[in-house]
PDB file of C-alpha atoms (C1' of nucleotides) in Angstrom:
ATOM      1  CA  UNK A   1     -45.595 -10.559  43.004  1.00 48.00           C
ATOM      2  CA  UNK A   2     -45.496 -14.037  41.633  1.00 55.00           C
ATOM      3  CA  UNK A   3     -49.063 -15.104  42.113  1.00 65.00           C
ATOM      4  CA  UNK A   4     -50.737 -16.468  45.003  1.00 73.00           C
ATOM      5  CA  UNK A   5     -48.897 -14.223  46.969  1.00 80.00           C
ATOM      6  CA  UNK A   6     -50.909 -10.808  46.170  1.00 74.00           C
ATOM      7  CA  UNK A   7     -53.807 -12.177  47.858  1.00 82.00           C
ATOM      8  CA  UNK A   8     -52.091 -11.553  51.112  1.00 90.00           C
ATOM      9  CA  UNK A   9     -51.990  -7.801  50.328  1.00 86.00           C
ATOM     10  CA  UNK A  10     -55.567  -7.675  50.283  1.00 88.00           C
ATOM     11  CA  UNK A  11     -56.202  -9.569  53.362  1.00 94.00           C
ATOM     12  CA  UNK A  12     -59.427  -8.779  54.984  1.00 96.00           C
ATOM     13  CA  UNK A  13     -58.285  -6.314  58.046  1.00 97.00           C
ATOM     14  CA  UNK A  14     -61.702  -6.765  60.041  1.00 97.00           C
ATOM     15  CA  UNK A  15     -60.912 -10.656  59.764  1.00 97.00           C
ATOM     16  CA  UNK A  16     -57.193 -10.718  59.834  1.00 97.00           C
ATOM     17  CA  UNK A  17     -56.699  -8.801  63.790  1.00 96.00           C
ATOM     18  CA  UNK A  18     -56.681 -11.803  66.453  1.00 96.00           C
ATOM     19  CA  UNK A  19     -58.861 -11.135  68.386  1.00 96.00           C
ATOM     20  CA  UNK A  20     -61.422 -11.075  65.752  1.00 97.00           C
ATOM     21  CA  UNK A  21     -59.907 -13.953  64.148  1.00 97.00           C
ATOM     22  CA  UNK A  22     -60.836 -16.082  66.880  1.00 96.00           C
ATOM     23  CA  UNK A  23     -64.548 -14.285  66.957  1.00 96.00           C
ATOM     24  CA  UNK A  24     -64.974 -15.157  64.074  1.00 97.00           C
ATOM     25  CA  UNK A  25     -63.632 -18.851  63.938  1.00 96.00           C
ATOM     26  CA  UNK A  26     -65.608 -19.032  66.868  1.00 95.00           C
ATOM     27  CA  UNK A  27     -68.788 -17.890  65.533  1.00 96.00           C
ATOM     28  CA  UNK A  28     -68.382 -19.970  62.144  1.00 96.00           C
ATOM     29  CA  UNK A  29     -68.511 -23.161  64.416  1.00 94.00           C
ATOM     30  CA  UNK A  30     -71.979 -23.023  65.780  1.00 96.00           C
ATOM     31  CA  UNK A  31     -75.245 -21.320  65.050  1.00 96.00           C
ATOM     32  CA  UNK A  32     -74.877 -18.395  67.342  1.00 96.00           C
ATOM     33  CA  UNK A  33     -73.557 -17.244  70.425  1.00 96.00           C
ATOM     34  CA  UNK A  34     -74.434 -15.243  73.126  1.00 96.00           C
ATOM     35  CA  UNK A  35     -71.620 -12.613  74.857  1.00 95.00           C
ATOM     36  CA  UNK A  36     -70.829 -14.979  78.106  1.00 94.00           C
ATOM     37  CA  UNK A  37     -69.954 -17.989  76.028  1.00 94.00           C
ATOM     38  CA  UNK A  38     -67.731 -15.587  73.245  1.00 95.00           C
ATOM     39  CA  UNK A  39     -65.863 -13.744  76.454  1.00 94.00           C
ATOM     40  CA  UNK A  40     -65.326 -17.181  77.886  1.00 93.00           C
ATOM     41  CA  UNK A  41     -64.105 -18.700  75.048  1.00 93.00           C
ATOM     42  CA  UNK A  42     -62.089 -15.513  73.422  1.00 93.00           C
ATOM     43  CA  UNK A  43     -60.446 -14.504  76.732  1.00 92.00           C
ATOM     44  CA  UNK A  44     -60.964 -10.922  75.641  1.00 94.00           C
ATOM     45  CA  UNK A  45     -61.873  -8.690  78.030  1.00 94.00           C
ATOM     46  CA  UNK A  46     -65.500  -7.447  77.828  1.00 94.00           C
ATOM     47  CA  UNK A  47     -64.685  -4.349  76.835  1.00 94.00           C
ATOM     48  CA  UNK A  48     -62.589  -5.661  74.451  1.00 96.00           C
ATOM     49  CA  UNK A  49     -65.072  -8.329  72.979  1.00 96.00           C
ATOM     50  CA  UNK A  50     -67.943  -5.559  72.903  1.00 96.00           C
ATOM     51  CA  UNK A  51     -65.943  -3.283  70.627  1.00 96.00           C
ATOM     52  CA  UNK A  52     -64.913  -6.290  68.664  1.00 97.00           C
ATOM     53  CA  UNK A  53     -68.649  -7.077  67.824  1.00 97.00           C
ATOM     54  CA  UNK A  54     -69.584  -3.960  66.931  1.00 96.00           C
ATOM     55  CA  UNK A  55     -66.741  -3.960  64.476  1.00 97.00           C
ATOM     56  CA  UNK A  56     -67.894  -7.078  62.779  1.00 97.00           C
ATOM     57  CA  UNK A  57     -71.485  -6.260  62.966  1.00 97.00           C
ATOM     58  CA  UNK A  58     -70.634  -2.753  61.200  1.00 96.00           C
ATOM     59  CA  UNK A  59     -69.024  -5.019  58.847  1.00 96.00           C
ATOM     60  CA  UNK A  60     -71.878  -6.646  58.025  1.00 96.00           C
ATOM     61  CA  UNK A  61     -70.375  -9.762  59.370  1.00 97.00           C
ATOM     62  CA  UNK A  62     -72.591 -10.095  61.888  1.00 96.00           C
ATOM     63  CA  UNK A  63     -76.284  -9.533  63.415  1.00 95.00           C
ATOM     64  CA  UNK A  64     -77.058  -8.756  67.233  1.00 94.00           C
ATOM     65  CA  UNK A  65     -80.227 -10.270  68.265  1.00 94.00           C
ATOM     66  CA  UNK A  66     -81.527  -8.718  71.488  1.00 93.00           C
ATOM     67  CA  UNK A  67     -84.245 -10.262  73.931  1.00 92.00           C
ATOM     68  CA  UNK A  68     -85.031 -10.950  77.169  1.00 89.00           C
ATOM     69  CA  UNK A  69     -85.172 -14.091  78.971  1.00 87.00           C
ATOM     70  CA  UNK A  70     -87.572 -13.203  81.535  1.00 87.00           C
ATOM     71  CA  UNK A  71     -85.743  -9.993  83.271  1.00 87.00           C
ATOM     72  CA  UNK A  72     -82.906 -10.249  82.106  1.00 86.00           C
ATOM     73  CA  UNK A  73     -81.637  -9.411  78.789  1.00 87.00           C
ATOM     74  CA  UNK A  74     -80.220 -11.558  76.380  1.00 92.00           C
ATOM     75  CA  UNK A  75     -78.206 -11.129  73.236  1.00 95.00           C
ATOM     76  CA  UNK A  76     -77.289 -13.743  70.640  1.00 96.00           C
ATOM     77  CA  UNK A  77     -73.886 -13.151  67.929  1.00 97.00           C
ATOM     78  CA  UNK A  78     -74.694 -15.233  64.787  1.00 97.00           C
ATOM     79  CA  UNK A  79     -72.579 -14.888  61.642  1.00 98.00           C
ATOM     80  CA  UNK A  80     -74.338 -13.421  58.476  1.00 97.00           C
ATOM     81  CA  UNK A  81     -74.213 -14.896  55.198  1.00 98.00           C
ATOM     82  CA  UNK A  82     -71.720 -11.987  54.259  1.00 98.00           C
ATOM     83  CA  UNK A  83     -69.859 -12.972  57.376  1.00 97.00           C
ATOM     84  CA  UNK A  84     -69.532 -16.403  56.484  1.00 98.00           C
ATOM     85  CA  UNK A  85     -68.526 -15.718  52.747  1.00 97.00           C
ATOM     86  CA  UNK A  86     -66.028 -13.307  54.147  1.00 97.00           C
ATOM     87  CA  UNK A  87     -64.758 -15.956  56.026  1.00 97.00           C
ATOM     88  CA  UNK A  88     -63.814 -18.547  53.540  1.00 96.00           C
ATOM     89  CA  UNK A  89     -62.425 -15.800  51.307  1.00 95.00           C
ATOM     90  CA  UNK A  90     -60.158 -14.641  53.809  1.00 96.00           C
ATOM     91  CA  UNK A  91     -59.389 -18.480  54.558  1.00 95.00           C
ATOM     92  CA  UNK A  92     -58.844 -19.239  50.927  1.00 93.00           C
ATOM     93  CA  UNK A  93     -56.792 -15.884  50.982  1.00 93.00           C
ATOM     94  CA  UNK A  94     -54.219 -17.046  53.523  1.00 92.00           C
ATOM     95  CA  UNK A  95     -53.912 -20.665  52.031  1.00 88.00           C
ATOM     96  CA  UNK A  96     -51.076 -19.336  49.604  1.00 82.00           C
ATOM     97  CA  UNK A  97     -48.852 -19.161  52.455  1.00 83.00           C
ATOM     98  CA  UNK A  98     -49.924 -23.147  53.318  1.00 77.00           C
ATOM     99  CA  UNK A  99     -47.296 -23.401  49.909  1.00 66.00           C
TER     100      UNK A  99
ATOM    101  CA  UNK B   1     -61.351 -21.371  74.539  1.00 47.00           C
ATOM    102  CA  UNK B   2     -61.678 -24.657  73.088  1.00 54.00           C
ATOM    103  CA  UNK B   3     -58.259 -25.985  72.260  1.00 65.00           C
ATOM    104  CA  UNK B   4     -56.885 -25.176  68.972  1.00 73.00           C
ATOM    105  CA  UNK B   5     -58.040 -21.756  68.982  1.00 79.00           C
ATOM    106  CA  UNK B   6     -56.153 -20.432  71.651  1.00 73.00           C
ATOM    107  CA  UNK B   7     -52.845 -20.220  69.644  1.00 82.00           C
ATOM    108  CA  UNK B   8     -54.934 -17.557  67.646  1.00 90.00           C
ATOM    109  CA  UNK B   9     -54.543 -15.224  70.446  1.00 85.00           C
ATOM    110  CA  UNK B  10     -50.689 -15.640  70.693  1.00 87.00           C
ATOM    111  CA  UNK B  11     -49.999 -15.461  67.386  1.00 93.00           C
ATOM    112  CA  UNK B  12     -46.976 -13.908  66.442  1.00 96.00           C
ATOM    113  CA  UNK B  13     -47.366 -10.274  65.662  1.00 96.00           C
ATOM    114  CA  UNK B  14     -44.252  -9.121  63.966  1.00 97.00           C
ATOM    115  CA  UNK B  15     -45.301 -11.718  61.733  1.00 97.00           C
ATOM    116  CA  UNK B  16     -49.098 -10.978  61.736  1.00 97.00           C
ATOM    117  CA  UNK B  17     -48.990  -7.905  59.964  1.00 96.00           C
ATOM    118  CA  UNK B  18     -49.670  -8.556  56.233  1.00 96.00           C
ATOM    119  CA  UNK B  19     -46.951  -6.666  54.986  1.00 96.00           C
ATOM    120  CA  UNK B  20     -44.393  -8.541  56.706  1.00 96.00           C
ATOM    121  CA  UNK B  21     -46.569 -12.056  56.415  1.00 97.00           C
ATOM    122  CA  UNK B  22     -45.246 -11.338  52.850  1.00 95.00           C
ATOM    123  CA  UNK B  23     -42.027 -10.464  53.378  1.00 96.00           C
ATOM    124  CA  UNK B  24     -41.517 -13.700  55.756  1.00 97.00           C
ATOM    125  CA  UNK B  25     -43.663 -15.983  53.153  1.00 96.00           C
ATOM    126  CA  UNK B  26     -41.118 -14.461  50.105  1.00 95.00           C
ATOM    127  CA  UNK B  27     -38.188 -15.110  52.209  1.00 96.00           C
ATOM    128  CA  UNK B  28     -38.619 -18.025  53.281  1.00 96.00           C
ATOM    129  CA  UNK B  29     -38.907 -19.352  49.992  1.00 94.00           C
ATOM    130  CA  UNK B  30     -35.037 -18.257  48.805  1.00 95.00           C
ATOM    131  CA  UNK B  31     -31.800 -18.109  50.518  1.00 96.00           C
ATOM    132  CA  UNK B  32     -31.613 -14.902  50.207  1.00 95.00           C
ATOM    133  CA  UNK B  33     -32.862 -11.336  48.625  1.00 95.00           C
ATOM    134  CA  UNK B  34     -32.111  -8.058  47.855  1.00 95.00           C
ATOM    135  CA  UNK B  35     -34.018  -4.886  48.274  1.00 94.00           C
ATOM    136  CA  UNK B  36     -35.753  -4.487  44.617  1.00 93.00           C
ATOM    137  CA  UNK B  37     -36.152  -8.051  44.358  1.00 94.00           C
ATOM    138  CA  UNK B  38     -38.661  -7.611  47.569  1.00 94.00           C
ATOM    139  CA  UNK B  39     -39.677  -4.437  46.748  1.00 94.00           C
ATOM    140  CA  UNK B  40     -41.128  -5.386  43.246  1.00 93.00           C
ATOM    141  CA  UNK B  41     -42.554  -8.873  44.846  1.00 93.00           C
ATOM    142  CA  UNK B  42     -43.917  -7.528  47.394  1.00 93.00           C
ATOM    143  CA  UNK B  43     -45.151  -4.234  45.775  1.00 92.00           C
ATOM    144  CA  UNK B  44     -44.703  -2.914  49.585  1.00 93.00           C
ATOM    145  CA  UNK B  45     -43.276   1.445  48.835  1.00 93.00           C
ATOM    146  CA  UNK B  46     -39.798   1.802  49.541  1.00 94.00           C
ATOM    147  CA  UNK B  47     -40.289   3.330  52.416  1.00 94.00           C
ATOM    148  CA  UNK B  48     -42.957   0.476  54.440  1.00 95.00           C
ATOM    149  CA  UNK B  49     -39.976  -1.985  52.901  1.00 95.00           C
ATOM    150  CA  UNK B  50     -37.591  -0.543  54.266  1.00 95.00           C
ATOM    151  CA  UNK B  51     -39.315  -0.119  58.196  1.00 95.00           C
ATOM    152  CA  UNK B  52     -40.739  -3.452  58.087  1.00 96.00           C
ATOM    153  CA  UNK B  53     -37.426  -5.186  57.048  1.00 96.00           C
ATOM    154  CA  UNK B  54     -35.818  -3.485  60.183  1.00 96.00           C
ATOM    155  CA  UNK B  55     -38.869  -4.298  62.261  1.00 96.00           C
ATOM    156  CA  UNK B  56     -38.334  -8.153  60.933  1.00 97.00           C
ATOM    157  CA  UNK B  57     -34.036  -7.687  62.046  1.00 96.00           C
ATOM    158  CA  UNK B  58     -35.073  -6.323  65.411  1.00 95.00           C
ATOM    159  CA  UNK B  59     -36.694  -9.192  66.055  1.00 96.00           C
ATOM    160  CA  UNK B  60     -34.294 -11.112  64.776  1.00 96.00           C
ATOM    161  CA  UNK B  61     -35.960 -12.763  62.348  1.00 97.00           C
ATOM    162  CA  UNK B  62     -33.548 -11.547  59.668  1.00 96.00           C
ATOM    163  CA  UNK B  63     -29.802 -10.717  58.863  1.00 95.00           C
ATOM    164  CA  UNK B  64     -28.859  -7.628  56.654  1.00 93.00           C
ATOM    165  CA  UNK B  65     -25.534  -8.481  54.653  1.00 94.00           C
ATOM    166  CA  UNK B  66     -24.310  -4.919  53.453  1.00 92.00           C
ATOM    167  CA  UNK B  67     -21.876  -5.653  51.188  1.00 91.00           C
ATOM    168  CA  UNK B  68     -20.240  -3.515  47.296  1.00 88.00           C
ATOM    169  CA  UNK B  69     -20.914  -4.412  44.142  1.00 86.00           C
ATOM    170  CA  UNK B  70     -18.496  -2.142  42.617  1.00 86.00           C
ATOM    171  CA  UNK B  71     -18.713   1.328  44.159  1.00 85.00           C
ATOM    172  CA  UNK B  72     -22.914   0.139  44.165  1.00 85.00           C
ATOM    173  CA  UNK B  73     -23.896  -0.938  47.576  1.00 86.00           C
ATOM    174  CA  UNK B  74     -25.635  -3.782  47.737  1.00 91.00           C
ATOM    175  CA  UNK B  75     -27.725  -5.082  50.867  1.00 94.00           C
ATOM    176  CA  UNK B  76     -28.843  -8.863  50.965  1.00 96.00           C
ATOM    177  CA  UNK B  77     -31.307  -9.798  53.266  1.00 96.00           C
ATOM    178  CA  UNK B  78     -32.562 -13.548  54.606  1.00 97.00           C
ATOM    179  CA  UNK B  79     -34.184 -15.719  57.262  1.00 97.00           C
ATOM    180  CA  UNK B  80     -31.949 -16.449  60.335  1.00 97.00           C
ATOM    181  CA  UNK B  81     -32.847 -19.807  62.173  1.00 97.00           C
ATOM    182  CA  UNK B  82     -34.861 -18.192  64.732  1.00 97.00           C
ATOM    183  CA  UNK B  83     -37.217 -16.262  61.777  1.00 97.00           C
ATOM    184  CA  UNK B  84     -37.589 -19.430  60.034  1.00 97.00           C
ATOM    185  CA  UNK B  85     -38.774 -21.278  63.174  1.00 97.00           C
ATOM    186  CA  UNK B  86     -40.348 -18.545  64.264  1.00 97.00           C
ATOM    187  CA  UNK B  87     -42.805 -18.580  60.278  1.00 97.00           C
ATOM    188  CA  UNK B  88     -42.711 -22.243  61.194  1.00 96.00           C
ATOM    189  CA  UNK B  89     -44.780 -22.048  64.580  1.00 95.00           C
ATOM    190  CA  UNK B  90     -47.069 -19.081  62.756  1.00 96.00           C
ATOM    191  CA  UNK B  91     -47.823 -21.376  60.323  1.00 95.00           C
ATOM    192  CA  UNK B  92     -48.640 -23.826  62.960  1.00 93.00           C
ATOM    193  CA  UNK B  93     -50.848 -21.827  64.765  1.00 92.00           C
ATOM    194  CA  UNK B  94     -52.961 -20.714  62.505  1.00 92.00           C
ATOM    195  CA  UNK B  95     -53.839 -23.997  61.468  1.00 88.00           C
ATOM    196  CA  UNK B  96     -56.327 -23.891  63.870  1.00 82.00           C
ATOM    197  CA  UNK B  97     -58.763 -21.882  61.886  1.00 83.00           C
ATOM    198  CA  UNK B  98     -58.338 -23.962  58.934  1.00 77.00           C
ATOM    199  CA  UNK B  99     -60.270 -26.892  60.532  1.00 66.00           C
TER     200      UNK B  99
ATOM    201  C1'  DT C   1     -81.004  -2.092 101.814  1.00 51.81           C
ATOM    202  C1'  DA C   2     -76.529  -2.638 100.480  1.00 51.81           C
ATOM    203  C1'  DA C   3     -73.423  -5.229  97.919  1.00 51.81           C
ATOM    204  C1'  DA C   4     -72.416  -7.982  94.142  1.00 51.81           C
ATOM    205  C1'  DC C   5     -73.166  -9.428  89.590  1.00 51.81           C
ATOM    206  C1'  DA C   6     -74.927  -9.696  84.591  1.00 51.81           C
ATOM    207  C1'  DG C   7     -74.282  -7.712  80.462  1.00 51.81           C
ATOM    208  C1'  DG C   8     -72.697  -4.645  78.272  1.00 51.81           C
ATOM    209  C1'  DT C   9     -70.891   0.617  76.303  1.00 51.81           C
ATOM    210  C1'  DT C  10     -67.810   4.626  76.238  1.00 51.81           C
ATOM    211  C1'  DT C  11     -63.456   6.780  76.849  1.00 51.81           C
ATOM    212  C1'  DA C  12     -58.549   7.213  77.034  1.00 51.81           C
ATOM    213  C1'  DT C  13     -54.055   5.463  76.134  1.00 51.81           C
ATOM    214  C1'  DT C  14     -50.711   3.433  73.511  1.00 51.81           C
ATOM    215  C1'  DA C  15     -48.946   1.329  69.633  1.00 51.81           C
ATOM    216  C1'  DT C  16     -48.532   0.819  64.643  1.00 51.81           C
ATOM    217  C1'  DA C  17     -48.805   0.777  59.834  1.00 51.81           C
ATOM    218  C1'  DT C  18     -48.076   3.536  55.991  1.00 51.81           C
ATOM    219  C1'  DA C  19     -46.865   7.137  52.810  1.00 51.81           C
ATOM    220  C1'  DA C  20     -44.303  11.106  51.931  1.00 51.81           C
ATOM    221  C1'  DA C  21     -40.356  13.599  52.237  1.00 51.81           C
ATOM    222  C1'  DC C  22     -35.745  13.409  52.510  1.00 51.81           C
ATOM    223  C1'  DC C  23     -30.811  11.899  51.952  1.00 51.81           C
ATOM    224  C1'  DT C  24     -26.254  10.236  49.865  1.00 51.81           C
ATOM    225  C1'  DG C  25     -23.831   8.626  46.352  1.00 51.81           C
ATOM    226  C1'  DT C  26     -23.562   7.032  41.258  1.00 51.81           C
ATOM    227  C1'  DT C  27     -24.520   6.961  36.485  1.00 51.81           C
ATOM    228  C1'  DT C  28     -26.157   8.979  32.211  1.00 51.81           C
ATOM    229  C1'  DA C  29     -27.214  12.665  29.064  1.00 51.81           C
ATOM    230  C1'  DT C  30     -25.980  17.187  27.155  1.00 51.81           C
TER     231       DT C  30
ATOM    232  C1'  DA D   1     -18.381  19.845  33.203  1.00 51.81           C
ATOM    233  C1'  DT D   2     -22.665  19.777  35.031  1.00 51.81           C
ATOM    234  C1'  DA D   3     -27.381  18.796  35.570  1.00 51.81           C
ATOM    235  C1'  DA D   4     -30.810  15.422  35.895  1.00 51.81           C
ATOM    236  C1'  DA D   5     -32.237  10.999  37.049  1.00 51.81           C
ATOM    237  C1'  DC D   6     -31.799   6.909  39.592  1.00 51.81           C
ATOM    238  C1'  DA D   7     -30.319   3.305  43.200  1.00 51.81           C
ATOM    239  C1'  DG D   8     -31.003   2.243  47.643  1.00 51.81           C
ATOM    240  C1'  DG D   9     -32.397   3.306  51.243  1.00 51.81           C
ATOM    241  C1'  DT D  10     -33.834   6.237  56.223  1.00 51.81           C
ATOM    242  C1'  DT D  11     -36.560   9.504  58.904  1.00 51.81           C
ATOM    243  C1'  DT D  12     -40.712  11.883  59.974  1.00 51.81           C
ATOM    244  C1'  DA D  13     -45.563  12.742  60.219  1.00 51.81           C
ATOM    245  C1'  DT D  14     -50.211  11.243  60.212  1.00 51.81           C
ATOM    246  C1'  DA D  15     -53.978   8.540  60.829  1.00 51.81           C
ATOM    247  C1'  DT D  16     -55.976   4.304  62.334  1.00 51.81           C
ATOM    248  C1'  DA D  17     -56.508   0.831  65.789  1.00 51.81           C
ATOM    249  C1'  DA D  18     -56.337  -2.381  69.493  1.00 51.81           C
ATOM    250  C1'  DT D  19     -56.916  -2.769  74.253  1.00 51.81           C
ATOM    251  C1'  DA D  20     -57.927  -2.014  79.052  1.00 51.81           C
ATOM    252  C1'  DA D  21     -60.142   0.661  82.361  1.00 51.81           C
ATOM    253  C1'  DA D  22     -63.855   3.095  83.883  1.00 51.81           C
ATOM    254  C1'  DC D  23     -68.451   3.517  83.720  1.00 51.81           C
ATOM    255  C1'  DC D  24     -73.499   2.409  83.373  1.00 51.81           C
ATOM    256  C1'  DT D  25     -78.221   0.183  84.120  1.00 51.81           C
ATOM    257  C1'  DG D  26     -80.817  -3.099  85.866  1.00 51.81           C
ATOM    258  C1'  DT D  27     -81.331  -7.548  88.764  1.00 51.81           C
ATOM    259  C1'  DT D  28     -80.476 -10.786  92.253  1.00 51.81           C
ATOM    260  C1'  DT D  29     -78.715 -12.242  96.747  1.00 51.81           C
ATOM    261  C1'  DA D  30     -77.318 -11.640 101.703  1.00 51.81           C
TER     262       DA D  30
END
DNA sequence: TAAACAGGTTTATTATATAAACCTGTTTAT
DNA sequence: ATAAACAGGTTTATATAATAAACCTGTTTA
């Protein structure tokens, strides 16, 4: 493989599938999220967007801060540092096909 | 979803995949290849090559030339117009995550 | 008090990537 | 002459996974 190339190989899977893609892009644009504003944003179904955070938070890509605002619950989505390292890699990754 | 980002969730599939991301990449830097040329680039086994480079015709995002060389057969493959735009808009759309 | 909604999780279905096994013909070594 | 190795693939089997649909628990509204 002539260089730059390889890195494509080793693209980061958890990263790489869409709809985590855009999770992630999302959640690499502001300090955190809560799960109204990410299935508004994504599109994804809820369903869809739950399983997608527990993926990245078994990653280590994210952390899942639960409280309550009064009665009701409320969770925040923030990147972790590993998240956000794992991010630029995978960014820096794809740049060899940029040329 | 906030403007750029929603081409994340059309992105192209066929050309998603990393395997064939590197195929398509490879390709689309020559006018044309033959099978151990992209099997040694792309370090892909003989036998992913060969189903992802008939995934990539299906779509018709490339043309198989079966052709002799001698008694040897030879098989080029390359980019039709429609693979090459179709790398073109991928490349496009995934600009959106790099700022 | 029933219906609707917030905020999710679990389950089931379908698709898919990948490696391994296989195949056909050619060339090389003995 | 014949066996072994290789070119150039294709087919099959397995395992992983994305996604939607169904479900769940509690709260608010009519």
């Amino acid at each position: 493989m002539s260089g730059s190339l390889q890195n494509i190989s080793g693209l980061d899977r958890v990263i790489h599938e869409p709809a985590r893609l855009i999770l992630m892009a999302l959640l690499s644009s502001v300090a955190s999220a809560d799960f109204l504003f990410l299935l508004k944003e994504s599109k994804l179904t809820k369903g869809n967007l739950s399983v997608q955070l527990s993926r990245l938070e078994e990653a280590g890509y994210l952390e899942i801060e639960k409280t309550f605002r009064g009665k009701i619950p409320h969770t925040e989505y923030r990147l972790t540092k590993k998240g956000k390292s794992a991010f630029d890699l995978y960014r820096k990754s794809l740049g060899s096909i940029f040329k």
